[in-house]
JSON list of C-alpha atoms in Angstrom, two decimals:
[
{"chain": "A", "resi": 9, "resn": "MET", "atom": "CA", "xyz": [4.29, 93.32, -6.63]},
{"chain": "A", "resi": 10, "resn": "SER", "atom": "CA", "xyz": [1.41, 90.86, -6.23]},
{"chain": "A", "resi": 11, "resn": "PHE", "atom": "CA", "xyz": [-1.53, 90.88, -8.60]},
{"chain": "A", "resi": 12, "resn": "ASP", "atom": "CA", "xyz": [-4.48, 92.91, -7.35]},
{"chain": "A", "resi": 13, "resn": "ARG", "atom": "CA", "xyz": [-7.12, 93.92, -9.85]},
{"chain": "A", "resi": 14, "resn": "LYS", "atom": "CA", "xyz": [-8.31, 97.07, -8.13]},
{"chain": "A", "resi": 15, "resn": "ILE", "atom": "CA", "xyz": [-8.07, 100.37, -9.96]},
{"chain": "A", "resi": 16, "resn": "LYS", "atom": "CA", "xyz": [-4.60, 101.80, -9.63]},
{"chain": "A", "resi": 17, "resn": "ILE", "atom": "CA", "xyz": [-3.64, 105.41, -10.30]},
{"chain": "A", "resi": 18, "resn": "ALA", "atom": "CA", "xyz": [-0.06, 105.70, -11.56]},
{"chain": "A", "resi": 19, "resn": "PRO", "atom": "CA", "xyz": [1.01, 109.36, -11.84]},
{"chain": "A", "resi": 20, "resn": "SER", "atom": "CA", "xyz": [3.62, 109.95, -14.53]},
{"chain": "A", "resi": 21, "resn": "ILE", "atom": "CA", "xyz": [6.52, 111.92, -13.10]},
{"chain": "A", "resi": 22, "resn": "LEU", "atom": "CA", "xyz": [7.16, 113.27, -16.59]},
{"chain": "A", "resi": 23, "resn": "SER", "atom": "CA", "xyz": [4.70, 115.96, -15.47]},
{"chain": "A", "resi": 24, "resn": "ALA", "atom": "CA", "xyz": [6.43, 116.58, -12.13]},
{"chain": "A", "resi": 25, "resn": "ASP", "atom": "CA", "xyz": [8.90, 119.33, -11.22]},
{"chain": "A", "resi": 26, "resn": "PHE", "atom": "CA", "xyz": [12.16, 118.06, -12.71]},
{"chain": "A", "resi": 27, "resn": "ALA", "atom": "CA", "xyz": [14.20, 119.94, -10.08]},
{"chain": "A", "resi": 28, "resn": "ASN", "atom": "CA", "xyz": [12.41, 118.21, -7.23]},
{"chain": "A", "resi": 29, "resn": "PHE", "atom": "CA", "xyz": [11.71, 114.59, -8.14]},
{"chain": "A", "resi": 30, "resn": "GLY", "atom": "CA", "xyz": [12.30, 113.07, -4.71]},
{"chain": "A", "resi": 31, "resn": "GLN", "atom": "CA", "xyz": [9.79, 115.30, -2.96]},
{"chain": "A", "resi": 32, "resn": "GLU", "atom": "CA", "xyz": [7.35, 115.07, -5.85]},
{"chain": "A", "resi": 33, "resn": "ILE", "atom": "CA", "xyz": [7.36, 111.25, -5.63]},
{"chain": "A", "resi": 34, "resn": "GLN", "atom": "CA", "xyz": [6.87, 111.38, -1.86]},
{"chain": "A", "resi": 35, "resn": "ALA", "atom": "CA", "xyz": [4.04, 113.89, -2.30]},
{"chain": "A", "resi": 36, "resn": "ILE", "atom": "CA", "xyz": [2.04, 111.88, -4.84]},
{"chain": "A", "resi": 37, "resn": "GLU", "atom": "CA", "xyz": [2.40, 108.70, -2.79]},
{"chain": "A", "resi": 38, "resn": "ALA", "atom": "CA", "xyz": [1.29, 110.48, 0.37]},
{"chain": "A", "resi": 39, "resn": "GLN", "atom": "CA", "xyz": [-1.70, 111.81, -1.57]},
{"chain": "A", "resi": 40, "resn": "GLY", "atom": "CA", "xyz": [-2.89, 108.38, -2.71]},
{"chain": "A", "resi": 41, "resn": "ALA", "atom": "CA", "xyz": [-0.90, 107.29, -5.78]},
{"chain": "A", "resi": 42, "resn": "ASP", "atom": "CA", "xyz": [-0.81, 103.50, -6.10]},
{"chain": "A", "resi": 43, "resn": "TRP", "atom": "CA", "xyz": [2.17, 103.28, -8.45]},
{"chain": "A", "resi": 44, "resn": "VAL", "atom": "CA", "xyz": [4.79, 105.73, -9.74]},
{"chain": "A", "resi": 45, "resn": "HIS", "atom": "CA", "xyz": [5.10, 105.71, -13.54]},
{"chain": "A", "resi": 46, "resn": "VAL", "atom": "CA", "xyz": [8.47, 106.59, -15.08]},
{"chain": "A", "resi": 47, "resn": "ASP", "atom": "CA", "xyz": [8.58, 107.34, -18.82]},
{"chain": "A", "resi": 48, "resn": "VAL", "atom": "CA", "xyz": [11.96, 106.55, -20.36]},
{"chain": "A", "resi": 49, "resn": "MET", "atom": "CA", "xyz": [12.43, 108.07, -23.84]},
{"chain": "A", "resi": 50, "resn": "ASP", "atom": "CA", "xyz": [15.50, 107.90, -26.05]},
{"chain": "A", "resi": 51, "resn": "GLY", "atom": "CA", "xyz": [14.98, 110.57, -28.73]},
{"chain": "A", "resi": 52, "resn": "HIS", "atom": "CA", "xyz": [15.12, 107.75, -31.30]},
{"chain": "A", "resi": 53, "resn": "PHE", "atom": "CA", "xyz": [12.12, 105.47, -30.82]},
{"chain": "A", "resi": 54, "resn": "VAL", "atom": "CA", "xyz": [10.12, 108.54, -29.76]},
{"chain": "A", "resi": 55, "resn": "PRO", "atom": "CA", "xyz": [10.79, 112.25, -30.38]},
{"chain": "A", "resi": 56, "resn": "ASN", "atom": "CA", "xyz": [11.80, 113.16, -26.84]},
{"chain": "A", "resi": 57, "resn": "LEU", "atom": "CA", "xyz": [14.63, 112.42, -24.42]},
{"chain": "A", "resi": 58, "resn": "THR", "atom": "CA", "xyz": [14.04, 111.80, -20.71]},
{"chain": "A", "resi": 59, "resn": "PHE", "atom": "CA", "xyz": [15.52, 109.53, -18.02]},
{"chain": "A", "resi": 60, "resn": "GLY", "atom": "CA", "xyz": [18.27, 106.93, -18.14]},
{"chain": "A", "resi": 61, "resn": "PRO", "atom": "CA", "xyz": [19.04, 104.14, -15.67]},
{"chain": "A", "resi": 62, "resn": "GLN", "atom": "CA", "xyz": [20.98, 106.40, -13.30]},
{"chain": "A", "resi": 63, "resn": "ALA", "atom": "CA", "xyz": [18.05, 108.79, -12.96]},
{"chain": "A", "resi": 64, "resn": "VAL", "atom": "CA", "xyz": [15.68, 105.87, -12.34]},
{"chain": "A", "resi": 65, "resn": "LYS", "atom": "CA", "xyz": [18.08, 104.53, -9.71]},
{"chain": "A", "resi": 66, "resn": "ALA", "atom": "CA", "xyz": [18.01, 107.94, -8.02]},
{"chain": "A", "resi": 67, "resn": "PHE", "atom": "CA", "xyz": [14.20, 107.86, -7.94]},
{"chain": "A", "resi": 68, "resn": "ARG", "atom": "CA", "xyz": [14.08, 104.40, -6.37]},
{"chain": "A", "resi": 69, "resn": "PRO", "atom": "CA", "xyz": [14.72, 105.28, -2.70]},
{"chain": "A", "resi": 70, "resn": "HIS", "atom": "CA", "xyz": [11.79, 107.70, -2.81]},
{"chain": "A", "resi": 71, "resn": "VAL", "atom": "CA", "xyz": [9.32, 105.17, -4.26]},
{"chain": "A", "resi": 72, "resn": "LYS", "atom": "CA", "xyz": [7.60, 103.12, -1.56]},
{"chain": "A", "resi": 73, "resn": "THR", "atom": "CA", "xyz": [4.84, 101.72, -3.78]},
{"chain": "A", "resi": 74, "resn": "VAL", "atom": "CA", "xyz": [5.53, 100.23, -7.24]},
{"chain": "A", "resi": 75, "resn": "MET", "atom": "CA", "xyz": [8.01, 101.77, -9.69]},
{"chain": "A", "resi": 76, "resn": "ASP", "atom": "CA", "xyz": [6.46, 101.24, -13.10]},
{"chain": "A", "resi": 77, "resn": "VAL", "atom": "CA", "xyz": [9.12, 101.93, -15.75]},
{"chain": "A", "resi": 78, "resn": "HIS", "atom": "CA", "xyz": [7.90, 102.38, -19.32]},
{"chain": "A", "resi": 79, "resn": "LEU", "atom": "CA", "xyz": [10.68, 102.07, -21.89]},
{"chain": "A", "resi": 80, "resn": "MET", "atom": "CA", "xyz": [10.02, 104.08, -25.05]},
{"chain": "A", "resi": 81, "resn": "ILE", "atom": "CA", "xyz": [13.42, 103.12, -26.41]},
{"chain": "A", "resi": 82, "resn": "SER", "atom": "CA", "xyz": [14.89, 100.93, -29.11]},
{"chain": "A", "resi": 83, "resn": "PRO", "atom": "CA", "xyz": [16.70, 98.61, -28.73]},
{"chain": "A", "resi": 84, "resn": "VAL", "atom": "CA", "xyz": [15.54, 97.40, -25.30]},
{"chain": "A", "resi": 85, "resn": "ASP", "atom": "CA", "xyz": [17.41, 94.19, -24.51]},
{"chain": "A", "resi": 86, "resn": "ALA", "atom": "CA", "xyz": [20.80, 95.80, -23.88]},
{"chain": "A", "resi": 87, "resn": "TYR", "atom": "CA", "xyz": [19.31, 97.94, -21.09]},
{"chain": "A", "resi": 88, "resn": "ILE", "atom": "CA", "xyz": [17.16, 95.41, -19.22]},
{"chain": "A", "resi": 89, "resn": "ASP", "atom": "CA", "xyz": [19.77, 94.60, -16.60]},
{"chain": "A", "resi": 90, "resn": "ALA", "atom": "CA", "xyz": [20.49, 98.30, -16.02]},
{"chain": "A", "resi": 91, "resn": "TYR", "atom": "CA", "xyz": [16.85, 99.01, -15.23]},
{"chain": "A", "resi": 92, "resn": "ALA", "atom": "CA", "xyz": [16.65, 95.92, -13.03]},
{"chain": "A", "resi": 93, "resn": "ASP", "atom": "CA", "xyz": [19.68, 97.25, -11.14]},
{"chain": "A", "resi": 94, "resn": "ALA", "atom": "CA", "xyz": [17.97, 100.66, -10.95]},
{"chain": "A", "resi": 95, "resn": "GLY", "atom": "CA", "xyz": [15.10, 99.02, -9.07]},
{"chain": "A", "resi": 96, "resn": "ALA", "atom": "CA", "xyz": [12.23, 98.86, -11.55]},
{"chain": "A", "resi": 97, "resn": "ASP", "atom": "CA", "xyz": [9.36, 96.68, -10.30]},
{"chain": "A", "resi": 98, "resn": "VAL", "atom": "CA", "xyz": [7.60, 96.60, -13.67]},
{"chain": "A", "resi": 99, "resn": "LEU", "atom": "CA", "xyz": [9.52, 97.07, -16.93]},
{"chain": "A", "resi": 100, "resn": "THR", "atom": "CA", "xyz": [7.46, 97.66, -20.06]},
{"chain": "A", "resi": 101, "resn": "ALA", "atom": "CA", "xyz": [8.81, 97.43, -23.60]},
{"chain": "A", "resi": 102, "resn": "HIS", "atom": "CA", "xyz": [7.03, 98.40, -26.79]},
{"chain": "A", "resi": 103, "resn": "ILE", "atom": "CA", "xyz": [6.10, 95.61, -29.13]},
{"chain": "A", "resi": 104, "resn": "GLU", "atom": "CA", "xyz": [7.13, 97.95, -31.97]},
{"chain": "A", "resi": 105, "resn": "ALA", "atom": "CA", "xyz": [10.63, 98.59, -30.54]},
{"chain": "A", "resi": 106, "resn": "GLY", "atom": "CA", "xyz": [12.32, 95.47, -31.86]},
{"chain": "A", "resi": 107, "resn": "PRO", "atom": "CA", "xyz": [11.95, 92.19, -33.72]},
{"chain": "A", "resi": 108, "resn": "HIS", "atom": "CA", "xyz": [12.05, 89.82, -30.73]},
{"chain": "A", "resi": 109, "resn": "ILE", "atom": "CA", "xyz": [9.52, 90.96, -28.13]},
{"chain": "A", "resi": 110, "resn": "HIS", "atom": "CA", "xyz": [9.05, 87.39, -26.88]},
{"chain": "A", "resi": 111, "resn": "ARG", "atom": "CA", "xyz": [12.74, 87.19, -25.98]},
{"chain": "A", "resi": 112, "resn": "THR", "atom": "CA", "xyz": [12.59, 90.67, -24.44]},
{"chain": "A", "resi": 113, "resn": "LEU", "atom": "CA", "xyz": [9.75, 89.69, -22.11]},
{"chain": "A", "resi": 114, "resn": "GLN", "atom": "CA", "xyz": [11.60, 86.50, -21.15]},
{"chain": "A", "resi": 115, "resn": "ALA", "atom": "CA", "xyz": [14.67, 88.57, -20.30]},
{"chain": "A", "resi": 116, "resn": "ILE", "atom": "CA", "xyz": [12.70, 91.08, -18.22]},
{"chain": "A", "resi": 117, "resn": "ARG", "atom": "CA", "xyz": [11.24, 88.29, -16.10]},
{"chain": "A", "resi": 118, "resn": "ALA", "atom": "CA", "xyz": [14.60, 86.55, -15.85]},
{"chain": "A", "resi": 119, "resn": "ALA", "atom": "CA", "xyz": [16.02, 89.80, -14.43]},
{"chain": "A", "resi": 120, "resn": "GLY", "atom": "CA", "xyz": [13.46, 89.63, -11.62]},
{"chain": "A", "resi": 121, "resn": "MET", "atom": "CA", "xyz": [10.94, 92.22, -12.80]},
{"chain": "A", "resi": 122, "resn": "LYS", "atom": "CA", "xyz": [7.32, 92.04, -13.89]},
{"chain": "A", "resi": 123, "resn": "ALA", "atom": "CA", "xyz": [7.12, 92.19, -17.70]},
{"chain": "A", "resi": 124, "resn": "GLY", "atom": "CA", "xyz": [4.98, 94.71, -19.52]},
{"chain": "A", "resi": 125, "resn": "VAL", "atom": "CA", "xyz": [4.31, 95.09, -23.23]},
{"chain": "A", "resi": 126, "resn": "ALA", "atom": "CA", "xyz": [3.07, 98.36, -24.73]},
{"chain": "A", "resi": 127, "resn": "LEU", "atom": "CA", "xyz": [0.93, 98.83, -27.84]},
{"chain": "A", "resi": 128, "resn": "ASN", "atom": "CA", "xyz": [0.96, 102.04, -29.86]},
{"chain": "A", "resi": 129, "resn": "PRO", "atom": "CA", "xyz": [-2.41, 103.32, -31.13]},
{"chain": "A", "resi": 130, "resn": "GLY", "atom": "CA", "xyz": [-1.84, 101.78, -34.56]},
{"chain": "A", "resi": 131, "resn": "THR", "atom": "CA", "xyz": [-0.98, 98.32, -33.23]},
{"chain": "A", "resi": 132, "resn": "PRO", "atom": "CA", "xyz": [-3.85, 95.83, -32.84]},
{"chain": "A", "resi": 133, "resn": "ALA", "atom": "CA", "xyz": [-4.66, 93.83, -29.73]},
{"chain": "A", "resi": 134, "resn": "GLU", "atom": "CA", "xyz": [-3.92, 90.62, -31.62]},
{"chain": "A", "resi": 135, "resn": "ALA", "atom": "CA", "xyz": [-0.22, 91.51, -31.67]},
{"chain": "A", "resi": 136, "resn": "VAL", "atom": "CA", "xyz": [0.06, 90.21, -28.08]},
{"chain": "A", "resi": 137, "resn": "ALA", "atom": "CA", "xyz": [-1.93, 87.00, -28.65]},
{"chain": "A", "resi": 138, "resn": "HIS", "atom": "CA", "xyz": [1.17, 84.80, -28.37]},
{"chain": "A", "resi": 139, "resn": "LEU", "atom": "CA", "xyz": [2.74, 86.78, -25.53]},
{"chain": "A", "resi": 140, "resn": "LEU", "atom": "CA", "xyz": [0.07, 86.56, -22.85]},
{"chain": "A", "resi": 141, "resn": "ASP", "atom": "CA", "xyz": [1.73, 83.84, -20.80]},
{"chain": "A", "resi": 142, "resn": "LEU", "atom": "CA", "xyz": [4.92, 85.93, -20.59]},
{"chain": "A", "resi": 143, "resn": "THR", "atom": "CA", "xyz": [3.16, 89.17, -19.73]},
{"chain": "A", "resi": 144, "resn": "ASP", "atom": "CA", "xyz": [2.15, 90.76, -16.43]},
{"chain": "A", "resi": 145, "resn": "LEU", "atom": "CA", "xyz": [0.91, 94.06, -17.88]},
{"chain": "A", "resi": 146, "resn": "ILE", "atom": "CA", "xyz": [-0.31, 95.34, -21.23]},
{"chain": "A", "resi": 147, "resn": "CYS", "atom": "CA", "xyz": [0.05, 99.09, -21.67]},
{"chain": "A", "resi": 148, "resn": "VAL", "atom": "CA", "xyz": [-2.41, 100.49, -24.19]},
{"chain": "A", "resi": 149, "resn": "MET", "atom": "CA", "xyz": [-1.18, 103.81, -25.54]},
{"chain": "A", "resi": 150, "resn": "THR", "atom": "CA", "xyz": [-4.04, 106.27, -25.91]},
{"chain": "A", "resi": 151, "resn": "VAL", "atom": "CA", "xyz": [-1.72, 108.88, -27.39]},
{"chain": "A", "resi": 152, "resn": "ASN", "atom": "CA", "xyz": [1.22, 108.47, -29.74]},
{"chain": "A", "resi": 153, "resn": "PRO", "atom": "CA", "xyz": [4.21, 108.12, -27.42]},
{"chain": "A", "resi": 154, "resn": "GLY", "atom": "CA", "xyz": [6.75, 110.87, -26.97]},
{"chain": "A", "resi": 155, "resn": "PHE", "atom": "CA", "xyz": [5.16, 113.76, -25.13]},
{"chain": "A", "resi": 156, "resn": "GLY", "atom": "CA", "xyz": [2.88, 114.38, -22.17]},
{"chain": "A", "resi": 157, "resn": "GLY", "atom": "CA", "xyz": [-0.29, 116.44, -22.33]},
{"chain": "A", "resi": 158, "resn": "GLN", "atom": "CA", "xyz": [-1.66, 115.01, -25.60]},
{"chain": "A", "resi": 159, "resn": "LYS", "atom": "CA", "xyz": [-5.30, 114.51, -26.45]},
{"chain": "A", "resi": 160, "resn": "PHE", "atom": "CA", "xyz": [-6.81, 111.09, -25.63]},
{"chain": "A", "resi": 161, "resn": "ILE", "atom": "CA", "xyz": [-7.30, 108.65, -28.54]},
{"chain": "A", "resi": 162, "resn": "ASP", "atom": "CA", "xyz": [-10.23, 106.31, -27.97]},
{"chain": "A", "resi": 163, "resn": "MET", "atom": "CA", "xyz": [-8.89, 102.75, -27.72]},
{"chain": "A", "resi": 164, "resn": "THR", "atom": "CA", "xyz": [-11.80, 101.24, -25.78]},
{"chain": "A", "resi": 165, "resn": "GLY", "atom": "CA", "xyz": [-12.44, 98.64, -28.49]},
{"chain": "A", "resi": 166, "resn": "LYS", "atom": "CA", "xyz": [-8.83, 97.46, -28.18]},
{"chain": "A", "resi": 167, "resn": "VAL", "atom": "CA", "xyz": [-9.09, 97.33, -24.40]},
{"chain": "A", "resi": 168, "resn": "ARG", "atom": "CA", "xyz": [-12.26, 95.22, -24.58]},
{"chain": "A", "resi": 169, "resn": "ARG", "atom": "CA", "xyz": [-10.59, 92.83, -26.99]},
{"chain": "A", "resi": 170, "resn": "LEU", "atom": "CA", "xyz": [-7.54, 92.51, -24.73]},
{"chain": "A", "resi": 171, "resn": "ARG", "atom": "CA", "xyz": [-9.65, 91.84, -21.65]},
{"chain": "A", "resi": 172, "resn": "GLN", "atom": "CA", "xyz": [-11.42, 89.11, -23.61]},
{"chain": "A", "resi": 173, "resn": "MET", "atom": "CA", "xyz": [-8.12, 87.60, -24.74]},
{"chain": "A", "resi": 174, "resn": "ILE", "atom": "CA", "xyz": [-6.62, 87.72, -21.23]},
{"chain": "A", "resi": 175, "resn": "GLY", "atom": "CA", "xyz": [-9.44, 85.70, -19.69]},
{"chain": "A", "resi": 176, "resn": "ASP", "atom": "CA", "xyz": [-8.55, 84.75, -16.12]},
{"chain": "A", "resi": 177, "resn": "ARG", "atom": "CA", "xyz": [-4.80, 85.38, -16.45]},
{"chain": "A", "resi": 178, "resn": "PRO", "atom": "CA", "xyz": [-3.39, 87.80, -13.84]},
{"chain": "A", "resi": 179, "resn": "ILE", "atom": "CA", "xyz": [-2.55, 90.55, -16.34]},
{"chain": "A", "resi": 180, "resn": "HIS", "atom": "CA", "xyz": [-3.08, 94.26, -15.76]},
{"chain": "A", "resi": 181, "resn": "ILE", "atom": "CA", "xyz": [-4.33, 96.49, -18.57]},
{"chain": "A", "resi": 182, "resn": "GLU", "atom": "CA", "xyz": [-2.73, 99.90, -18.22]},
{"chain": "A", "resi": 183, "resn": "ILE", "atom": "CA", "xyz": [-3.85, 103.03, -20.06]},
{"chain": "A", "resi": 184, "resn": "ASP", "atom": "CA", "xyz": [-1.24, 105.67, -20.87]},
{"chain": "A", "resi": 185, "resn": "GLY", "atom": "CA", "xyz": [-2.19, 108.99, -22.43]},
{"chain": "A", "resi": 186, "resn": "GLY", "atom": "CA", "xyz": [-4.83, 111.63, -21.88]},
{"chain": "A", "resi": 187, "resn": "VAL", "atom": "CA", "xyz": [-6.30, 110.02, -18.75]},
{"chain": "A", "resi": 188, "resn": "ASP", "atom": "CA", "xyz": [-8.50, 112.36, -16.72]},
{"chain": "A", "resi": 189, "resn": "PRO", "atom": "CA", "xyz": [-11.88, 112.16, -14.93]},
{"chain": "A", "resi": 190, "resn": "LYS", "atom": "CA", "xyz": [-13.66, 112.22, -18.30]},
{"chain": "A", "resi": 191, "resn": "THR", "atom": "CA", "xyz": [-11.67, 109.48, -20.04]},
{"chain": "A", "resi": 192, "resn": "ALA", "atom": "CA", "xyz": [-10.96, 107.22, -17.04]},
{"chain": "A", "resi": 193, "resn": "PRO", "atom": "CA", "xyz": [-14.51, 105.79, -16.85]},
{"chain": "A", "resi": 194, "resn": "LEU", "atom": "CA", "xyz": [-14.44, 104.87, -20.55]},
{"chain": "A", "resi": 195, "resn": "VAL", "atom": "CA", "xyz": [-11.33, 102.74, -20.33]},
{"chain": "A", "resi": 196, "resn": "VAL", "atom": "CA", "xyz": [-12.20, 101.20, -16.97]},
{"chain": "A", "resi": 197, "resn": "GLU", "atom": "CA", "xyz": [-15.58, 100.11, -18.24]},
{"chain": "A", "resi": 198, "resn": "ALA", "atom": "CA", "xyz": [-13.78, 98.46, -21.18]},
{"chain": "A", "resi": 199, "resn": "GLY", "atom": "CA", "xyz": [-11.52, 96.50, -18.82]},
{"chain": "A", "resi": 200, "resn": "ALA", "atom": "CA", "xyz": [-8.51, 98.62, -17.82]},
{"chain": "A", "resi": 201, "resn": "ASP", "atom": "CA", "xyz": [-7.33, 98.68, -14.21]},
{"chain": "A", "resi": 202, "resn": "VAL", "atom": "CA", "xyz": [-4.12, 100.80, -14.16]},
{"chain": "A", "resi": 203, "resn": "LEU", "atom": "CA", "xyz": [-4.45, 104.45, -15.15]},
{"chain": "A", "resi": 204, "resn": "VAL", "atom": "CA", "xyz": [-1.35, 106.52, -15.93]},
{"chain": "A", "resi": 205, "resn": "ALA", "atom": "CA", "xyz": [-2.03, 110.22, -15.52]},
{"chain": "A", "resi": 206, "resn": "GLY", "atom": "CA", "xyz": [0.46, 113.04, -15.83]},
{"chain": "A", "resi": 207, "resn": "SER", "atom": "CA", "xyz": [-0.87, 116.56, -16.18]},
{"chain": "A", "resi": 208, "resn": "ALA", "atom": "CA", "xyz": [-4.27, 115.47, -14.78]},
{"chain": "A", "resi": 209, "resn": "VAL", "atom": "CA", "xyz": [-2.56, 114.64, -11.46]},
{"chain": "A", "resi": 210, "resn": "PHE", "atom": "CA", "xyz": [0.08, 117.36, -11.26]},
{"chain": "A", "resi": 211, "resn": "LYS", "atom": "CA", "xyz": [-1.89, 120.35, -12.59]},
{"chain": "A", "resi": 212, "resn": "GLY", "atom": "CA", "xyz": [-2.34, 123.09, -10.02]},
{"chain": "A", "resi": 213, "resn": "GLY", "atom": "CA", "xyz": [-0.28, 121.41, -7.30]},
{"chain": "A", "resi": 214, "resn": "SER", "atom": "CA", "xyz": [3.29, 121.44, -6.02]},
{"chain": "A", "resi": 215, "resn": "VAL", "atom": "CA", "xyz": [5.33, 119.93, -3.22]},
{"chain": "A", "resi": 216, "resn": "SER", "atom": "CA", "xyz": [4.34, 122.96, -1.13]},
{"chain": "A", "resi": 217, "resn": "ASN", "atom": "CA", "xyz": [0.68, 122.44, -2.06]},
{"chain": "A", "resi": 218, "resn": "PRO", "atom": "CA", "xyz": [0.39, 118.65, -2.41]},
{"chain": "A", "resi": 219, "resn": "GLU", "atom": "CA", "xyz": [-3.26, 118.49, -1.40]},
{"chain": "A", "resi": 220, "resn": "VAL", "atom": "CA", "xyz": [-4.12, 119.42, -4.99]},
{"chain": "A", "resi": 221, "resn": "TYR", "atom": "CA", "xyz": [-2.43, 116.20, -6.14]},
{"chain": "A", "resi": 222, "resn": "GLY", "atom": "CA", "xyz": [-4.67, 114.31, -3.75]},
{"chain": "A", "resi": 223, "resn": "GLU", "atom": "CA", "xyz": [-7.79, 116.04, -5.04]},
{"chain": "A", "resi": 224, "resn": "ASN", "atom": "CA", "xyz": [-6.79, 115.24, -8.62]},
{"chain": "A", "resi": 225, "resn": "ILE", "atom": "CA", "xyz": [-6.02, 111.59, -7.82]},
{"chain": "A", "resi": 226, "resn": "ARG", "atom": "CA", "xyz": [-9.28, 111.17, -5.92]},
{"chain": "A", "resi": 227, "resn": "GLY", "atom": "CA", "xyz": [-11.20, 112.79, -8.78]},
{"chain": "A", "resi": 228, "resn": "ILE", "atom": "CA", "xyz": [-9.79, 110.33, -11.33]},
{"chain": "A", "resi": 229, "resn": "ARG", "atom": "CA", "xyz": [-10.34, 107.38, -9.00]},
{"chain": "A", "resi": 230, "resn": "ALA", "atom": "CA", "xyz": [-13.93, 108.34, -8.19]},
{"chain": "A", "resi": 231, "resn": "ALA", "atom": "CA", "xyz": [-14.78, 108.79, -11.86]},
{"chain": "A", "resi": 232, "resn": "ALA", "atom": "CA", "xyz": [-13.17, 105.45, -12.73]},
{"chain": "A", "resi": 233, "resn": "GLU", "atom": "CA", "xyz": [-14.75, 103.50, -9.88]},
{"chain": "A", "resi": 234, "resn": "GLY", "atom": "CA", "xyz": [-18.16, 104.79, -10.87]},
{"chain": "A", "resi": 235, "resn": "ARG", "atom": "CA", "xyz": [-17.83, 102.55, -13.93]},
{"chain": "A", "resi": 236, "resn": "TRP", "atom": "CA", "xyz": [-15.92, 99.67, -12.31]},
{"chain": "A", "resi": 237, "resn": "VAL", "atom": "CA", "xyz": [-17.37, 96.27, -13.16]}
]
């Protein structure tokens, strides 16, 4: 995964048909998804339980773009190698998930993946100030993590501050939560370039009617690019 600061749409398969993940992944990629976002939740760090390493490994053969794995789990370090083996291209850990995020990011890179760090809504931008040279992606949560379909929380001030702090470093700013054609332009104008969207991509479509996914992806992209600077 080379650094390319164009707007990327990363559909979250948490909103896909759980009985049909392989075809769902193929459908969203065929319809214009740039990355595939996989939300891993442990029922401990967040109040929901989703995919483990074996599920992520099963998704991998279907993903031809970038598999963006977002760990909403605690602890993280014990599972880094398992997600590397599962084929994650980007592995993101929450700064709030443990006491040694610097070590966690080092370990993610050492395992051959791009390292992401996620910030919950209540965590300030300054929390990553000493992590920037170990980080390939900063995920700004615009909902409290744990469930899809939540209402967007405005974090544009945080995004602007992060973009300022990043300077010319090759670091993506990803937005996760409540992204749709209305909210996408706000965060892109502030400096974000990767947009995770779940229900806004999958609503109304299916593997038998994938064109709707394409319409939804194009709608988010067009709205975002209208404010791209």
